[in-house]
mmCIF file of C-alpha atoms in Angstrom:
data_model
loop_
_atom_site.group_PDB
_atom_site.id
_atom_site.type_symbol
_atom_site.label_atom_id
_atom_site.label_comp_id
_atom_site.label_asym_id
_atom_site.label_seq_id
_atom_site.Cartn_x
_atom_site.Cartn_y
_atom_site.Cartn_z
ATOM 1 C CA MET A 202 0.000 0.000 0.000
ATOM 2 C CA ARG A 203 1.345 3.440 -0.950
ATOM 3 C CA ILE A 204 1.636 5.821 1.991
ATOM 4 C CA THR A 205 0.512 9.338 1.092
ATOM 5 C CA ALA A 206 0.974 12.674 2.837
ATOM 6 C CA GLN A 207 -2.800 12.725 3.632
ATOM 7 C CA MET A 208 -2.547 9.391 5.417
ATOM 8 C CA LEU A 209 0.368 10.648 7.494
ATOM 9 C CA ASN A 210 -1.577 13.793 8.385
ATOM 10 C CA ALA A 211 -4.570 11.694 9.461
ATOM 11 C CA GLN A 212 -2.365 9.639 11.754
ATOM 12 C CA ALA A 213 -0.847 12.807 13.165
ATOM 13 C CA MET A 214 -4.312 14.194 14.011
ATOM 14 C CA LYS A 215 -5.238 10.993 15.882
ATOM 15 C CA ALA A 216 -2.035 11.269 17.888
ATOM 16 C CA GLY A 217 -2.693 14.924 18.687
ATOM 17 C CA MET A 218 0.337 16.078 16.766
ATOM 18 C CA PRO A 219 0.395 19.346 14.804
ATOM 19 C CA ILE A 220 -0.034 19.004 11.043
ATOM 20 C CA LYS A 221 2.521 20.605 8.777
ATOM 21 C CA HIS A 222 1.537 21.136 5.183
ATOM 22 C CA SER A 223 4.708 19.596 3.790
ATOM 23 C CA THR A 224 5.124 16.545 1.630
ATOM 24 C CA LEU A 225 7.682 13.792 2.012
ATOM 25 C CA LEU A 226 9.388 15.240 -1.047
ATOM 26 C CA ASP A 227 9.775 18.558 0.754
ATOM 27 C CA TYR A 228 11.642 16.824 3.546
ATOM 28 C CA VAL A 229 13.827 14.978 1.103
ATOM 29 C CA LYS A 230 14.677 18.189 -0.729
ATOM 30 C CA LYS A 231 15.373 19.965 2.535
ATOM 31 C CA ASP A 232 17.584 17.311 4.026
ATOM 32 C CA LYS A 233 19.283 15.762 1.014
ATOM 33 C CA MET A 234 22.242 18.131 1.050
ATOM 34 C CA ASN A 235 23.031 16.999 4.586
ATOM 35 C CA SER A 236 22.272 13.356 3.919
ATOM 36 C CA PRO A 237 25.235 10.960 4.068
ATOM 37 C CA LEU A 238 23.466 8.769 1.497
ATOM 38 C CA TYR A 239 23.001 11.695 -0.881
ATOM 39 C CA GLU A 240 26.645 12.680 -0.495
ATOM 40 C CA ALA A 241 27.740 9.107 -1.069
ATOM 41 C CA LEU A 242 25.686 8.865 -4.250
ATOM 42 C CA ASN A 243 27.130 12.143 -5.526
ATOM 43 C CA ASN A 244 30.658 11.030 -4.697
ATOM 44 C CA ASN A 245 30.121 7.706 -6.427
ATOM 45 C CA LYS A 246 28.806 9.520 -9.491
ATOM 46 C CA LEU A 247 31.853 11.819 -9.502
ATOM 47 C CA ALA A 248 34.188 8.841 -9.089
ATOM 48 C CA THR A 249 32.532 7.074 -12.043
ATOM 49 C CA VAL A 250 32.795 10.151 -14.273
ATOM 50 C CA ASN A 251 36.442 10.667 -13.304
ATOM 51 C CA SER A 252 37.201 6.996 -13.926
ATOM 52 C CA VAL A 253 35.819 7.280 -17.471
ATOM 53 C CA LYS A 254 37.797 10.483 -18.075
ATOM 54 C CA LYS A 255 40.969 8.900 -16.740
ATOM 55 C CA GLY A 256 40.522 5.905 -19.030
ATOM 56 C CA SER A 257 40.066 8.229 -21.997
ATOM 57 C CA TYR A 258 43.252 10.141 -21.178
ATOM 58 C CA GLU A 259 45.193 6.915 -20.642
ATOM 59 C CA LYS A 260 44.177 5.775 -24.126
ATOM 60 C CA LEU A 261 45.089 9.182 -25.542
ATOM 61 C CA ASP A 262 48.503 9.049 -23.882
ATOM 62 C CA LYS A 263 49.185 5.576 -25.279
ATOM 63 C CA VAL A 264 48.189 6.569 -28.819
ATOM 64 C CA ALA A 265 50.211 9.805 -28.658
ATOM 65 C CA ASP A 266 53.255 7.891 -27.441
ATOM 66 C CA LYS A 267 53.002 5.471 -30.386
ATOM 67 C CA LEU A 268 52.758 8.333 -32.891
ATOM 68 C CA ASN A 269 55.700 10.052 -31.225
ATOM 69 C CA LYS A 270 57.826 6.920 -31.582
ATOM 70 C CA SER A 271 56.897 6.236 -35.211
ATOM 71 C CA ALA A 272 57.729 9.857 -36.076
ATOM 72 C CA LYS A 273 61.153 9.533 -34.445
ATOM 73 C CA VAL A 274 61.892 6.373 -36.461
ATOM 74 C CA LEU A 275 61.354 8.329 -39.684
ATOM 75 C CA GLN A 276 63.447 11.222 -38.388
ATOM 76 C CA GLY A 277 66.336 8.930 -37.471
ATOM 77 C CA ASN A 278 66.141 9.945 -33.813
ATOM 78 C CA ASP A 279 66.578 6.340 -32.709
ATOM 79 C CA GLU A 280 70.189 6.519 -33.973
ATOM 80 C CA LYS A 281 69.264 4.631 -37.148
ATOM 81 C CA ASP A 282 68.700 6.635 -40.307
ATOM 82 C CA ILE A 283 66.408 4.250 -42.208
ATOM 83 C CA PHE A 284 66.662 6.327 -45.377
ATOM 84 C CA GLU A 285 70.467 6.187 -45.437
ATOM 85 C CA GLN A 286 70.354 2.466 -44.720
ATOM 86 C CA ALA A 287 67.911 1.953 -47.584
ATOM 87 C CA LYS A 288 70.148 3.874 -49.989
ATOM 88 C CA ILE A 289 73.151 1.777 -49.031
ATOM 89 C CA SER A 290 71.401 -1.594 -49.105
ATOM 90 C CA GLY A 291 69.010 -0.865 -51.949
ATOM 91 C CA ASP A 292 66.183 -2.264 -49.813
ATOM 92 C CA GLY A 293 63.466 0.272 -49.030
ATOM 93 C CA SER A 294 61.153 -2.133 -47.161
ATOM 94 C CA LYS A 295 61.938 -0.583 -43.756
ATOM 95 C CA VAL A 296 61.120 2.875 -45.128
ATOM 96 C CA TYR A 297 57.792 1.740 -46.602
ATOM 97 C CA GLU A 298 56.881 -0.111 -43.413
ATOM 98 C CA SER A 299 57.732 2.921 -41.240
ATOM 99 C CA ILE A 300 55.704 5.315 -43.396
ATOM 100 C CA GLU A 301 52.698 2.993 -43.254
ATOM 101 C CA MET A 302 53.065 2.658 -39.466
ATOM 102 C CA PHE A 303 53.343 6.429 -39.072
ATOM 103 C CA VAL A 304 50.136 7.007 -41.044
ATOM 104 C CA ASP A 305 48.315 4.290 -39.062
ATOM 105 C CA ASP A 306 49.392 5.899 -35.780
ATOM 106 C CA TYR A 307 48.408 9.328 -37.131
ATOM 107 C CA ASN A 308 44.927 7.990 -37.905
ATOM 108 C CA ASP A 309 44.625 6.478 -34.422
ATOM 109 C CA MET A 310 45.559 9.851 -32.952
ATOM 110 C CA ILE A 311 42.933 11.719 -34.978
ATOM 111 C CA THR A 312 40.267 9.173 -33.989
ATOM 112 C CA ALA A 313 41.220 9.271 -30.311
ATOM 113 C CA LEU A 314 41.068 13.073 -30.247
ATOM 114 C CA LYS A 315 37.664 13.098 -31.945
ATOM 115 C CA THR A 316 36.217 10.629 -29.432
ATOM 116 C CA SER A 317 37.542 12.578 -26.462
ATOM 117 C CA PRO A 318 35.083 15.506 -26.050
ATOM 118 C CA ASN A 319 37.391 18.160 -24.715
ATOM 119 C CA THR A 320 38.226 21.679 -25.927
ATOM 120 C CA ILE A 321 41.998 21.250 -25.720
ATOM 121 C CA ASN A 322 41.831 17.912 -27.570
ATOM 122 C CA GLU A 323 39.787 19.520 -30.349
ATOM 123 C CA PHE A 324 42.473 22.202 -30.512
ATOM 124 C CA TYR A 325 45.170 19.533 -30.943
ATOM 125 C CA ARG A 326 43.123 17.817 -33.655
ATOM 126 C CA GLN A 327 42.827 21.088 -35.543
ATOM 127 C CA MET A 328 46.587 21.603 -35.243
ATOM 128 C CA LEU A 329 47.246 18.175 -36.753
ATOM 129 C CA SER A 330 44.762 18.823 -39.556
ATOM 130 C CA GLU A 331 46.345 22.173 -40.377
ATOM 131 C CA THR A 332 49.786 20.556 -40.409
ATOM 132 C CA SER A 333 48.650 17.899 -42.891
ATOM 133 C CA ASP A 334 46.904 20.532 -45.036
ATOM 134 C CA GLU A 335 50.261 22.211 -45.623
ATOM 135 C CA ILE A 336 51.611 19.138 -47.416
ATOM 136 C CA LYS A 337 48.458 17.391 -48.593
ATOM 137 C CA GLY A 338 49.162 17.937 -52.293
ATOM 138 C CA SER A 339 52.689 16.515 -52.161
ATOM 139 C CA LEU A 340 51.562 13.516 -50.136
ATOM 140 C CA LYS A 341 48.773 12.763 -52.610
ATOM 141 C CA ASN A 342 51.344 12.531 -55.395
ATOM 142 C CA ILE A 343 53.106 9.645 -53.652
ATOM 143 C CA GLY A 344 49.969 7.745 -52.561
ATOM 144 C CA VAL A 345 48.896 9.294 -49.229
ATOM 145 C CA THR A 346 45.432 10.854 -49.407
ATOM 146 C CA PHE A 347 43.330 12.436 -46.658
ATOM 147 C CA ASN A 348 39.657 11.766 -45.950
ATOM 148 C CA ASP A 349 37.006 14.253 -44.820
ATOM 149 C CA ASP A 350 37.325 13.032 -41.221
ATOM 150 C CA GLY A 351 41.026 13.922 -41.128
ATOM 151 C CA THR A 352 42.380 10.383 -41.393
ATOM 152 C CA ALA A 353 44.670 9.283 -44.219
ATOM 153 C CA ASP A 354 44.848 6.321 -46.612
ATOM 154 C CA VAL A 355 48.107 4.851 -47.922
ATOM 155 C CA ASP A 356 48.538 3.344 -51.359
ATOM 156 C CA ILE A 357 51.598 1.261 -50.481
ATOM 157 C CA ALA A 358 52.105 0.192 -54.107
ATOM 158 C CA LYS A 359 52.430 3.843 -55.129
ATOM 159 C CA ILE A 360 54.728 4.519 -52.167
ATOM 160 C CA LYS A 361 57.061 1.759 -53.357
ATOM 161 C CA LYS A 362 57.230 3.298 -56.833
ATOM 162 C CA THR A 363 58.425 6.627 -55.358
ATOM 163 C CA ASP A 364 62.183 7.252 -55.206
ATOM 164 C CA LEU A 365 63.798 7.286 -51.767
ATOM 165 C CA GLU A 366 64.958 10.905 -52.063
ATOM 166 C CA THR A 367 61.358 12.095 -52.481
ATOM 167 C CA LEU A 368 60.149 9.967 -49.583
ATOM 168 C CA GLU A 369 62.994 11.236 -47.420
ATOM 169 C CA GLY A 370 62.075 14.829 -48.182
ATOM 170 C CA LEU A 371 58.463 14.224 -47.137
ATOM 171 C CA PHE A 372 59.021 11.955 -44.126
ATOM 172 C CA GLY A 373 62.722 12.100 -43.171
ATOM 173 C CA LYS A 374 64.686 14.194 -40.697
ATOM 174 C CA GLU A 375 64.217 17.364 -42.782
ATOM 175 C CA SER A 376 60.427 16.952 -42.988
ATOM 176 C CA ASP A 377 58.500 19.823 -41.385
ATOM 177 C CA PHE A 378 55.366 17.683 -41.494
ATOM 178 C CA VAL A 379 56.760 14.804 -39.445
ATOM 179 C CA SER A 380 58.602 17.192 -37.131
ATOM 180 C CA LYS A 381 55.393 19.111 -36.323
ATOM 181 C CA VAL A 382 53.367 15.919 -35.862
ATOM 182 C CA ASP A 383 56.099 14.678 -33.506
ATOM 183 C CA PHE A 384 55.936 17.925 -31.522
ATOM 184 C CA ILE A 385 52.121 17.982 -31.297
ATOM 185 C CA SER A 386 51.920 14.339 -30.260
ATOM 186 C CA GLY A 387 54.386 15.125 -27.479
ATOM 187 C CA ARG A 388 52.128 17.927 -26.237
ATOM 188 C CA ILE A 389 49.082 15.661 -26.409
ATOM 189 C CA SER A 390 50.925 13.100 -24.300
ATOM 190 C CA ASP A 391 51.993 15.759 -21.762
ATOM 191 C CA ASN A 392 48.423 17.029 -21.464
ATOM 192 C CA ALA A 393 47.024 13.510 -21.083
ATOM 193 C CA GLU A 394 49.559 12.643 -18.382
ATOM 194 C CA ALA A 395 48.769 15.855 -16.479
ATOM 195 C CA ASN A 396 45.057 15.024 -16.522
ATOM 196 C CA ILE A 397 45.689 11.421 -15.478
ATOM 197 C CA LYS A 398 47.679 12.699 -12.496
ATOM 198 C CA SER A 399 44.960 15.206 -11.630
ATOM 199 C CA LEU A 400 42.160 12.669 -11.830
ATOM 200 C CA SER A 401 44.207 10.170 -9.820
ATOM 201 C CA SER A 402 44.513 12.695 -6.986
ATOM 202 C CA THR A 403 40.721 13.044 -6.669
ATOM 203 C CA TYR A 404 39.299 12.136 -3.280
ATOM 204 C CA ASN A 405 35.759 11.920 -1.979
ATOM 205 C CA SER A 406 35.771 12.936 1.648
ATOM 206 C CA GLY A 407 36.135 16.680 1.228
ATOM 207 C CA GLY A 408 34.339 16.943 -2.069
ATOM 208 C CA ASN A 409 37.485 18.306 -3.660
ATOM 209 C CA THR A 410 38.288 17.590 -7.261
ATOM 210 C CA TYR A 411 41.770 17.513 -8.733
ATOM 211 C CA GLU A 412 44.941 19.577 -8.698
ATOM 212 C CA ALA A 413 45.591 21.991 -11.551
ATOM 213 C CA SER A 414 48.452 21.522 -13.947
ATOM 214 C CA GLY A 415 50.960 24.321 -14.169
ATOM 215 C CA LYS A 416 51.808 23.628 -17.809
ATOM 216 C CA ASN A 417 50.859 26.031 -20.559
ATOM 217 C CA ARG A 418 49.126 23.623 -22.909
ATOM 218 C CA TYR A 419 48.572 26.232 -25.605
ATOM 219 C CA ASP A 420 52.250 27.181 -25.968
ATOM 220 C CA PHE A 421 52.947 25.774 -29.437
ATOM 221 C CA PHE A 422 56.218 25.786 -31.331
ATOM 222 C CA GLY A 423 57.770 28.167 -28.816
#
């Protein structure tokens, strides 16, 4: 049987108690801010939201780290210049493989940024898109084309038909495109790690959220 406010009032009259024209909902609204249960529910909700955000940033950090590494392979920053090695050996397979890996990691980065609803991540995505726009025509000539969503497709057969000097100019240590992508991916990783640290420091008891990062995340190429 559902207990109504009228029924409670009737029982109060029989007991000689004063009737207050308030509903049960009024009491709930009045007391919920001081209710341990209400606070616990709010804290649990906050913890769940922060857990999802943390997971998103952890994925972003992992993807950014992969892109950073594949860019450094092309730039010869791992102490192995794959373009020089290919010229000496006459085998360009490592170059082709590294270019394909770089584009795959670039696509993963674009996708991860798009699925992470955050103003700074949208800013990073725009920076990557603008960087690719600067060289889009030259990349198309060798078999790398960009889609409307910002991701790229690789025609590996066309890549293999391109001379190593041209590929080195577009993807090697002198490439502005790869250098900028490397730099931006590093910033994305830094931002993700800062947010992971902040979200990890969240605690429930005082209702406090997370510590602020002191990094200037908008300081590009400076």
